[in-house]
Amino acid sequence: MVVHEREPFNAEPPRAALAGRRRTPVDAFYSRNHGPIPDIEPAAWRLRVDGLVTRALELSLKDLRGQFETVEVQATLQCAGNRRAGLVAVRDIPGEDPWGPGATSTACWSGVRLADVLDAAGLRPQAAHIAFEAPDVSRLADPPQPYGSSIPTAKALGPEVLLAWAMNGGPLPRVHGGPLRALVPGWIGARSVKWLTHVTARAQPSGNYFQAVAYRVLPAEADPRQPGPADGISLGPITLNCDFLYPDDGAHLPPGETGITGYALAGDDRTVARVDVSLDGGRSWRQAALDRPDSPWTWQHWRTTLVLPVGDTEVIARAWDCTGAVMPESPVHLWNPKGYANNSWARIRVLCR
Ligand code: MTE
């Protein structure tokens, strides 16, 4: 893993650990934390469900397993800071880690549908948002506070949104939110709250720092330490994006035919329609072959074979989605003070001799 920080622990797999695997092994799955990782005794853990509901609930893991249908969802998680390094290259982003393309990983998650639990609690008509809270206190928040976020009820009721206790067939590891996390496929990873202890139905989005202040695309001139209330764009659905998985940036290769692979992800209920690859700075493009996704909520791997010339070559990739939207060429116009949602063309340099 490429470790960006030890405390809080933030690490991403190198491209080679993601390449050729549609599902990411647990030990290669990226890890994004804003505070210390809590140590929760699963038998003592409880989930409280309250707010704008007709029956507040308190549920143990046994209750969740016994009272609701267990389901599996294959889903890719992607952090909003994925590929931030490309924005940092435009202008420094103090206090934020320079994530590469590895803040993106895919697993098979098991748990219960959030919709079923909310149905048991009985949502009141005013419940427009579902908020999540966890016990990990982040000193990055101002003032320091436990991590939390929210999603609109319309998304929360989707059958893909889980309260998950297992990952790739094993118990959910502590670092990934064990004993229980929210899983919000298609939305930025920040909404998939780990170590979940509290679900609240609300009329308004969560006021938690990580919903109301962070994870917003601020205007370039804004001061990220003092954003105005509700400044910027609150991130929800993942932005259309792609990157390379093989070869790595800076690879030394023999010239000639080379297999090139990568991943693409459209976000929420959109699909990737096409991935193009260019060897001449974007003047001409070749379409890559696109794998079918394992579920509507996973990345799609893509592949092509290129004839690489002798010397130093830049290889570029861009994805299109089913709405006809395409990744923009340059990160310059995407730069934002917290460094989120860089979906400019993916670029690697390879040296062939
Ligand atoms: N949940 C809690 N409680 N604390 C956190 O710091 N980080 C969020 C989200 N859930 C976070 C959290 C962010 S920004 C991301 S991208 C995902 O968890 C990362 O999940 P992972 O570490 O399992 O990959």
mmCIF file of N, CA and C in Angstrom, residues 59-168:
data_model
loop_
_atom_site.group_PDB
_atom_site.id
_atom_site.type_symbol
_atom_site.label_atom_id
_atom_site.label_comp_id
_atom_site.label_asym_id
_atom_site.label_seq_id
_atom_site.Cartn_x
_atom_site.Cartn_y
_atom_site.Cartn_z
ATOM 1 N N LEU A 59 -31.030 -1.817 17.763
ATOM 2 C CA LEU A 59 -30.804 -3.130 17.159
ATOM 3 C C LEU A 59 -29.390 -3.620 17.427
ATOM 4 N N SER A 60 -29.275 -4.903 17.795
ATOM 5 C CA SER A 60 -27.962 -5.547 17.892
ATOM 6 C C SER A 60 -27.671 -6.190 16.526
ATOM 7 N N LEU A 61 -26.454 -6.702 16.364
ATOM 8 C CA LEU A 61 -26.145 -7.409 15.107
ATOM 9 C C LEU A 61 -27.054 -8.612 14.937
ATOM 10 N N LYS A 62 -27.337 -9.285 16.074
ATOM 11 C CA LYS A 62 -28.226 -10.453 16.025
ATOM 12 C C LYS A 62 -29.622 -10.042 15.544
ATOM 13 N N ASP A 63 -30.105 -8.895 16.041
ATOM 14 C CA ASP A 63 -31.422 -8.403 15.602
ATOM 15 C C ASP A 63 -31.418 -8.145 14.095
ATOM 16 N N LEU A 64 -30.358 -7.479 13.619
ATOM 17 C CA LEU A 64 -30.299 -7.151 12.190
ATOM 18 C C LEU A 64 -30.324 -8.421 11.350
ATOM 19 N N ARG A 65 -29.518 -9.406 11.778
ATOM 20 C CA ARG A 65 -29.460 -10.669 11.024
ATOM 21 C C ARG A 65 -30.775 -11.432 11.093
ATOM 22 N N GLY A 66 -31.426 -11.376 12.280
ATOM 23 C CA GLY A 66 -32.625 -12.190 12.491
ATOM 24 C C GLY A 66 -33.902 -11.555 11.953
ATOM 25 N N GLN A 67 -33.957 -10.215 11.931
ATOM 26 C CA GLN A 67 -35.236 -9.563 11.610
ATOM 27 C C GLN A 67 -35.347 -9.106 10.164
ATOM 28 N N PHE A 68 -34.204 -9.092 9.438
ATOM 29 C CA PHE A 68 -34.233 -8.549 8.077
ATOM 30 C C PHE A 68 -33.544 -9.526 7.124
ATOM 31 N N GLU A 69 -33.927 -9.429 5.842
ATOM 32 C CA GLU A 69 -33.327 -10.306 4.840
ATOM 33 C C GLU A 69 -31.861 -9.913 4.612
ATOM 34 N N THR A 70 -30.964 -10.893 4.581
ATOM 35 C CA THR A 70 -29.549 -10.631 4.277
ATOM 36 C C THR A 70 -29.375 -10.581 2.761
ATOM 37 N N VAL A 71 -28.707 -9.543 2.279
ATOM 38 C CA VAL A 71 -28.484 -9.400 0.838
ATOM 39 C C VAL A 71 -27.010 -9.113 0.575
ATOM 40 N N GLU A 72 -26.614 -9.358 -0.682
ATOM 41 C CA GLU A 72 -25.226 -9.079 -1.105
ATOM 42 C C GLU A 72 -25.256 -8.059 -2.227
ATOM 43 N N VAL A 73 -24.335 -7.119 -2.201
ATOM 44 C CA VAL A 73 -24.210 -6.134 -3.286
ATOM 45 C C VAL A 73 -22.733 -6.011 -3.649
ATOM 46 N N GLN A 74 -22.436 -6.145 -4.944
ATOM 47 C CA GLN A 74 -21.066 -5.874 -5.412
ATOM 48 C C GLN A 74 -21.008 -4.383 -5.671
ATOM 49 N N ALA A 75 -20.075 -3.699 -5.072
ATOM 50 C CA ALA A 75 -20.028 -2.247 -5.260
ATOM 51 C C ALA A 75 -18.603 -1.724 -5.147
ATOM 52 N N THR A 76 -18.335 -0.698 -5.936
ATOM 53 C CA THR A 76 -17.062 0.008 -5.890
ATOM 54 C C THR A 76 -17.211 1.204 -4.955
ATOM 55 N N LEU A 77 -16.238 1.386 -4.086
ATOM 56 C CA LEU A 77 -16.180 2.606 -3.268
ATOM 57 C C LEU A 77 -15.101 3.494 -3.873
ATOM 58 N N GLN A 78 -15.401 4.780 -3.971
ATOM 59 C CA GLN A 78 -14.384 5.717 -4.452
ATOM 60 C C GLN A 78 -14.433 6.974 -3.596
ATOM 61 N N CYS A 79 -13.264 7.404 -3.150
ATOM 62 C CA CYS A 79 -13.193 8.613 -2.338
ATOM 63 C C CYS A 79 -13.265 9.842 -3.250
ATOM 64 N N ALA A 80 -13.899 10.903 -2.757
ATOM 65 C CA ALA A 80 -13.979 12.147 -3.540
ATOM 66 C C ALA A 80 -12.596 12.733 -3.797
ATOM 67 N N GLY A 81 -11.608 12.338 -2.968
ATOM 68 C CA GLY A 81 -10.238 12.827 -3.149
ATOM 69 C C GLY A 81 -9.416 11.969 -4.091
ATOM 70 N N ASN A 82 -10.036 10.916 -4.683
ATOM 71 C CA ASN A 82 -9.322 10.080 -5.652
ATOM 72 C C ASN A 82 -8.710 10.971 -6.740
ATOM 73 N N ARG A 83 -7.451 10.727 -7.099
ATOM 74 C CA ARG A 83 -6.723 11.463 -8.141
ATOM 75 C C ARG A 83 -6.459 12.932 -7.758
ATOM 76 N N ARG A 84 -6.506 13.246 -6.446
ATOM 77 C CA ARG A 84 -6.212 14.630 -6.038
ATOM 78 C C ARG A 84 -4.815 15.060 -6.479
ATOM 79 N N ALA A 85 -3.881 14.091 -6.570
ATOM 80 C CA ALA A 85 -2.500 14.435 -6.948
ATOM 81 C C ALA A 85 -2.474 15.276 -8.222
ATOM 82 N N GLY A 86 -3.408 15.020 -9.141
ATOM 83 C CA GLY A 86 -3.465 15.791 -10.388
ATOM 84 C C GLY A 86 -3.859 17.241 -10.157
ATOM 85 N N LEU A 87 -4.624 17.497 -9.104
ATOM 86 C CA LEU A 87 -4.994 18.883 -8.772
ATOM 87 C C LEU A 87 -3.863 19.563 -8.014
ATOM 88 N N VAL A 88 -3.186 18.772 -7.149
ATOM 89 C CA VAL A 88 -2.049 19.321 -6.386
ATOM 90 C C VAL A 88 -0.952 19.777 -7.358
ATOM 91 N N ALA A 89 -0.827 19.061 -8.491
ATOM 92 C CA ALA A 89 0.186 19.443 -9.480
ATOM 93 C C ALA A 89 -0.137 20.803 -10.104
ATOM 94 N N VAL A 90 -1.422 21.169 -10.096
ATOM 95 C CA VAL A 90 -1.827 22.477 -10.633
ATOM 96 C C VAL A 90 -1.514 23.565 -9.613
ATOM 97 N N ARG A 91 -1.927 23.335 -8.370
ATOM 98 C CA ARG A 91 -1.687 24.276 -7.270
ATOM 99 C C ARG A 91 -1.764 23.500 -5.968
ATOM 100 N N ASP A 92 -0.870 23.807 -5.031
ATOM 101 C CA ASP A 92 -0.795 23.057 -3.774
ATOM 102 C C ASP A 92 -2.149 23.064 -3.048
ATOM 103 N N ILE A 93 -2.431 21.967 -2.327
ATOM 104 C CA ILE A 93 -3.647 21.887 -1.514
ATOM 105 C C ILE A 93 -3.204 21.500 -0.109
ATOM 106 N N PRO A 94 -2.854 22.497 0.728
ATOM 107 C CA PRO A 94 -2.285 22.183 2.035
ATOM 108 C C PRO A 94 -3.252 21.386 2.894
ATOM 109 N N GLY A 95 -2.699 20.416 3.640
ATOM 110 C CA GLY A 95 -3.499 19.651 4.595
ATOM 111 C C GLY A 95 -4.281 18.500 3.982
ATOM 112 N N GLU A 96 -4.180 18.278 2.696
ATOM 113 C CA GLU A 96 -4.923 17.176 2.067
ATOM 114 C C GLU A 96 -3.946 16.215 1.398
ATOM 115 N N ASP A 97 -4.185 14.912 1.543
ATOM 116 C CA ASP A 97 -3.264 13.921 0.978
ATOM 117 C C ASP A 97 -3.362 13.875 -0.554
ATOM 118 N N PRO A 98 -2.211 13.671 -1.216
ATOM 119 C CA PRO A 98 -2.203 13.623 -2.682
ATOM 120 C C PRO A 98 -2.557 12.225 -3.204
ATOM 121 N N TRP A 99 -3.814 11.849 -3.083
ATOM 122 C CA TRP A 99 -4.236 10.511 -3.502
ATOM 123 C C TRP A 99 -4.021 10.341 -5.008
ATOM 124 N N GLY A 100 -3.592 9.141 -5.377
ATOM 125 C CA GLY A 100 -3.536 8.756 -6.781
ATOM 126 C C GLY A 100 -4.862 8.125 -7.181
ATOM 127 N N PRO A 101 -4.834 7.237 -8.190
ATOM 128 C CA PRO A 101 -6.079 6.627 -8.656
ATOM 129 C C PRO A 101 -6.530 5.433 -7.823
ATOM 130 N N GLY A 102 -5.796 5.149 -6.718
ATOM 131 C CA GLY A 102 -6.102 3.942 -5.947
ATOM 132 C C GLY A 102 -7.071 4.153 -4.797
ATOM 133 N N ALA A 103 -7.671 5.361 -4.678
ATOM 134 C CA ALA A 103 -8.725 5.538 -3.658
ATOM 135 C C ALA A 103 -10.042 5.045 -4.245
ATOM 136 N N THR A 104 -9.949 3.885 -4.882
ATOM 137 C CA THR A 104 -11.054 3.261 -5.604
ATOM 138 C C THR A 104 -10.870 1.754 -5.457
ATOM 139 N N SER A 105 -11.827 1.064 -4.899
ATOM 140 C CA SER A 105 -11.704 -0.391 -4.723
ATOM 141 C C SER A 105 -13.105 -0.992 -4.755
ATOM 142 N N THR A 106 -13.149 -2.294 -5.027
ATOM 143 C CA THR A 106 -14.438 -2.966 -5.240
ATOM 144 C C THR A 106 -14.540 -4.201 -4.361
ATOM 145 N N ALA A 107 -15.690 -4.384 -3.723
ATOM 146 C CA ALA A 107 -15.877 -5.573 -2.880
ATOM 147 C C ALA A 107 -17.308 -6.082 -3.024
ATOM 148 N N CYS A 108 -17.509 -7.285 -2.498
ATOM 149 C CA CYS A 108 -18.853 -7.832 -2.361
ATOM 150 C C CYS A 108 -19.248 -7.614 -0.893
ATOM 151 N N TRP A 109 -20.301 -6.861 -0.678
ATOM 152 C CA TRP A 109 -20.711 -6.477 0.673
ATOM 153 C C TRP A 109 -21.969 -7.235 1.064
ATOM 154 N N SER A 110 -22.071 -7.669 2.308
ATOM 155 C CA SER A 110 -23.303 -8.327 2.774
ATOM 156 C C SER A 110 -23.838 -7.604 3.993
ATOM 157 N N GLY A 111 -25.151 -7.579 4.064
ATOM 158 C CA GLY A 111 -25.813 -6.936 5.193
ATOM 159 C C GLY A 111 -27.298 -6.891 4.938
ATOM 160 N N VAL A 112 -27.952 -5.883 5.492
ATOM 161 C CA VAL A 112 -29.390 -5.739 5.267
ATOM 162 C C VAL A 112 -29.635 -4.430 4.528
ATOM 163 N N ARG A 113 -30.782 -4.361 3.846
ATOM 164 C CA ARG A 113 -31.108 -3.111 3.156
ATOM 165 C C ARG A 113 -31.478 -2.048 4.191
ATOM 166 N N LEU A 114 -30.900 -0.861 4.041
ATOM 167 C CA LEU A 114 -31.286 0.255 4.906
ATOM 168 C C LEU A 114 -32.792 0.498 4.772
ATOM 169 N N ALA A 115 -33.313 0.332 3.551
ATOM 170 C CA ALA A 115 -34.750 0.571 3.309
ATOM 171 C C ALA A 115 -35.610 -0.307 4.217
ATOM 172 N N ASP A 116 -35.186 -1.565 4.432
ATOM 173 C CA ASP A 116 -35.988 -2.482 5.263
ATOM 174 C C ASP A 116 -35.993 -2.013 6.724
ATOM 175 N N VAL A 117 -34.828 -1.527 7.185
ATOM 176 C CA VAL A 117 -34.738 -1.059 8.580
ATOM 177 C C VAL A 117 -35.575 0.221 8.745
ATOM 178 N N LEU A 118 -35.508 1.103 7.751
ATOM 179 C CA LEU A 118 -36.297 2.345 7.827
ATOM 180 C C LEU A 118 -37.791 2.021 7.761
ATOM 181 N N ASP A 119 -38.115 0.999 7.008
ATOM 182 C CA ASP A 119 -39.525 0.594 6.913
ATOM 183 C C ASP A 119 -40.015 0.102 8.282
ATOM 184 N N ALA A 120 -39.152 -0.658 8.978
ATOM 185 C CA ALA A 120 -39.534 -1.156 10.313
ATOM 186 C C ALA A 120 -39.695 0.001 11.301
ATOM 187 N N ALA A 121 -38.904 1.060 11.105
ATOM 188 C CA ALA A 121 -38.997 2.217 12.008
ATOM 189 C C ALA A 121 -40.175 3.108 11.623
ATOM 190 N N GLY A 122 -40.623 3.026 10.369
ATOM 191 C CA GLY A 122 -41.758 3.830 9.903
ATOM 192 C C GLY A 122 -41.365 5.283 9.682
ATOM 193 N N LEU A 123 -40.953 5.625 8.455
ATOM 194 C CA LEU A 123 -40.532 7.001 8.170
ATOM 195 C C LEU A 123 -41.741 7.932 8.154
ATOM 196 N N ARG A 124 -41.590 9.071 8.806
ATOM 197 C CA ARG A 124 -42.639 10.094 8.717
ATOM 198 C C ARG A 124 -42.475 10.842 7.387
ATOM 199 N N PRO A 125 -43.564 11.444 6.859
ATOM 200 C CA PRO A 125 -43.491 12.078 5.536
ATOM 201 C C PRO A 125 -42.435 13.191 5.450
ATOM 202 N N GLN A 126 -42.126 13.831 6.582
ATOM 203 C CA GLN A 126 -41.142 14.939 6.528
ATOM 204 C C GLN A 126 -39.705 14.425 6.473
ATOM 205 N N ALA A 127 -39.480 13.137 6.541
ATOM 206 C CA ALA A 127 -38.116 12.579 6.598
ATOM 207 C C ALA A 127 -37.472 12.627 5.210
ATOM 208 N N ALA A 128 -36.842 13.753 4.878
ATOM 209 C CA ALA A 128 -36.265 13.930 3.541
ATOM 210 C C ALA A 128 -34.809 13.466 3.467
ATOM 211 N N HIS A 129 -34.167 13.328 4.636
ATOM 212 C CA HIS A 129 -32.744 12.935 4.662
ATOM 213 C C HIS A 129 -32.514 11.888 5.744
ATOM 214 N N ILE A 130 -31.556 11.002 5.481
ATOM 215 C CA ILE A 130 -31.186 9.992 6.467
ATOM 216 C C ILE A 130 -29.733 10.261 6.863
ATOM 217 N N ALA A 131 -29.536 10.544 8.156
ATOM 218 C CA ALA A 131 -28.191 10.892 8.633
ATOM 219 C C ALA A 131 -27.546 9.689 9.316
ATOM 220 N N PHE A 132 -26.222 9.604 9.177
ATOM 221 C CA PHE A 132 -25.432 8.522 9.777
ATOM 222 C C PHE A 132 -24.440 9.136 10.764
ATOM 223 N N GLU A 133 -24.248 8.479 11.909
ATOM 224 C CA GLU A 133 -23.243 8.944 12.877
ATOM 225 C C GLU A 133 -22.393 7.787 13.357
ATOM 226 N N ALA A 134 -21.133 8.111 13.638
ATOM 227 C CA ALA A 134 -20.169 7.113 14.109
ATOM 228 C C ALA A 134 -19.436 7.685 15.309
ATOM 229 N N PRO A 135 -18.730 6.845 16.087
ATOM 230 C CA PRO A 135 -18.068 7.371 17.288
ATOM 231 C C PRO A 135 -16.660 7.917 17.071
ATOM 232 N N ASP A 136 -16.074 7.793 15.870
ATOM 233 C CA ASP A 136 -14.681 8.248 15.703
ATOM 234 C C ASP A 136 -14.638 9.778 15.637
ATOM 235 N N VAL A 137 -13.980 10.352 16.646
ATOM 236 C CA VAL A 137 -13.909 11.821 16.731
ATOM 237 C C VAL A 137 -12.742 12.308 15.880
ATOM 238 N N SER A 138 -13.037 13.234 14.973
ATOM 239 C CA SER A 138 -12.010 13.747 14.081
ATOM 240 C C SER A 138 -11.566 15.135 14.519
ATOM 241 N N ARG A 139 -10.250 15.278 14.692
ATOM 242 C CA ARG A 139 -9.706 16.596 15.032
ATOM 243 C C ARG A 139 -9.584 17.454 13.779
ATOM 244 N N LEU A 140 -9.824 16.841 12.607
ATOM 245 C CA LEU A 140 -9.799 17.628 11.368
ATOM 246 C C LEU A 140 -11.056 18.477 11.248
ATOM 247 N N ALA A 141 -12.099 18.061 11.979
ATOM 248 C CA ALA A 141 -13.344 18.832 11.943
ATOM 249 C C ALA A 141 -13.202 20.052 12.835
ATOM 250 N N ASP A 142 -13.933 21.091 12.516
ATOM 251 C CA ASP A 142 -13.858 22.323 13.295
ATOM 252 C C ASP A 142 -15.270 22.699 13.757
ATOM 253 N N PRO A 143 -15.594 22.538 15.071
ATOM 254 C CA PRO A 143 -14.796 21.959 16.141
ATOM 255 C C PRO A 143 -14.683 20.428 15.989
ATOM 256 N N PRO A 144 -13.694 19.783 16.694
ATOM 257 C CA PRO A 144 -13.579 18.320 16.608
ATOM 258 C C PRO A 144 -14.917 17.655 16.914
ATOM 259 N N GLN A 145 -15.289 16.674 16.130
ATOM 260 C CA GLN A 145 -16.590 16.021 16.329
ATOM 261 C C GLN A 145 -16.564 14.621 15.727
ATOM 262 N N PRO A 146 -17.498 13.765 16.158
ATOM 263 C CA PRO A 146 -17.557 12.432 15.569
ATOM 264 C C PRO A 146 -17.936 12.525 14.090
ATOM 265 N N TYR A 147 -17.481 11.541 13.316
ATOM 266 C CA TYR A 147 -17.740 11.540 11.873
ATOM 267 C C TYR A 147 -19.228 11.288 11.603
ATOM 268 N N GLY A 148 -19.755 11.987 10.615
ATOM 269 C CA GLY A 148 -21.143 11.757 10.214
ATOM 270 C C GLY A 148 -21.402 12.308 8.831
ATOM 271 N N SER A 149 -22.553 11.948 8.262
ATOM 272 C CA SER A 149 -22.959 12.498 6.961
ATOM 273 C C SER A 149 -24.433 12.166 6.768
ATOM 274 N N SER A 150 -24.967 12.477 5.602
ATOM 275 C CA SER A 150 -26.351 12.088 5.325
ATOM 276 C C SER A 150 -26.550 11.893 3.826
ATOM 277 N N ILE A 151 -27.625 11.220 3.500
ATOM 278 C CA ILE A 151 -28.024 11.059 2.090
ATOM 279 C C ILE A 151 -29.526 11.345 2.013
ATOM 280 N N PRO A 152 -29.997 11.802 0.863
ATOM 281 C CA PRO A 152 -31.433 12.019 0.729
ATOM 282 C C PRO A 152 -32.196 10.691 0.888
ATOM 283 N N THR A 153 -33.399 10.778 1.419
ATOM 284 C CA THR A 153 -34.195 9.562 1.640
ATOM 285 C C THR A 153 -34.406 8.796 0.328
ATOM 286 N N ALA A 154 -34.553 9.538 -0.781
ATOM 287 C CA ALA A 154 -34.783 8.857 -2.074
ATOM 288 C C ALA A 154 -33.636 7.887 -2.375
ATOM 289 N N LYS A 155 -32.390 8.268 -2.058
ATOM 290 C CA LYS A 155 -31.254 7.363 -2.271
ATOM 291 C C LYS A 155 -31.243 6.271 -1.198
ATOM 292 N N ALA A 156 -31.532 6.669 0.047
ATOM 293 C CA ALA A 156 -31.465 5.709 1.167
ATOM 294 C C ALA A 156 -32.420 4.536 0.967
ATOM 295 N N LEU A 157 -33.504 4.760 0.235
ATOM 296 C CA LEU A 157 -34.489 3.687 0.051
ATOM 297 C C LEU A 157 -34.135 2.772 -1.123
ATOM 298 N N GLY A 158 -33.065 3.088 -1.859
ATOM 299 C CA GLY A 158 -32.643 2.223 -2.966
ATOM 300 C C GLY A 158 -32.206 0.865 -2.439
ATOM 301 N N PRO A 159 -32.522 -0.238 -3.162
ATOM 302 C CA PRO A 159 -32.190 -1.576 -2.669
ATOM 303 C C PRO A 159 -30.693 -1.836 -2.576
ATOM 304 N N GLU A 160 -29.878 -0.975 -3.195
ATOM 305 C CA GLU A 160 -28.424 -1.163 -3.164
ATOM 306 C C GLU A 160 -27.786 -0.603 -1.901
ATOM 307 N N VAL A 161 -28.521 0.216 -1.146
ATOM 308 C CA VAL A 161 -27.930 0.872 0.037
ATOM 309 C C VAL A 161 -28.053 -0.071 1.234
ATOM 310 N N LEU A 162 -26.903 -0.439 1.799
ATOM 311 C CA LEU A 162 -26.877 -1.484 2.834
ATOM 312 C C LEU A 162 -26.381 -0.956 4.174
ATOM 313 N N LEU A 163 -26.745 -1.697 5.197
ATOM 314 C CA LEU A 163 -26.038 -1.675 6.468
ATOM 315 C C LEU A 163 -25.235 -2.972 6.425
ATOM 316 N N ALA A 164 -23.916 -2.853 6.228
ATOM 317 C CA ALA A 164 -23.105 -4.024 5.864
ATOM 318 C C ALA A 164 -22.242 -4.482 7.027
ATOM 319 N N TRP A 165 -22.207 -5.804 7.236
ATOM 320 C CA TRP A 165 -21.351 -6.377 8.284
ATOM 321 C C TRP A 165 -20.319 -7.348 7.706
ATOM 322 N N ALA A 166 -20.338 -7.551 6.385
ATOM 323 C CA ALA A 166 -19.353 -8.468 5.792
ATOM 324 C C ALA A 166 -18.830 -7.894 4.482
ATOM 325 N N MET A 167 -17.589 -8.292 4.174
ATOM 326 C CA MET A 167 -16.884 -7.775 2.992
ATOM 327 C C MET A 167 -16.143 -8.948 2.359
ATOM 328 N N ASN A 168 -16.401 -9.219 1.097
ATOM 329 C CA ASN A 168 -15.767 -10.348 0.394
ATOM 330 C C ASN A 168 -15.919 -11.656 1.169
#
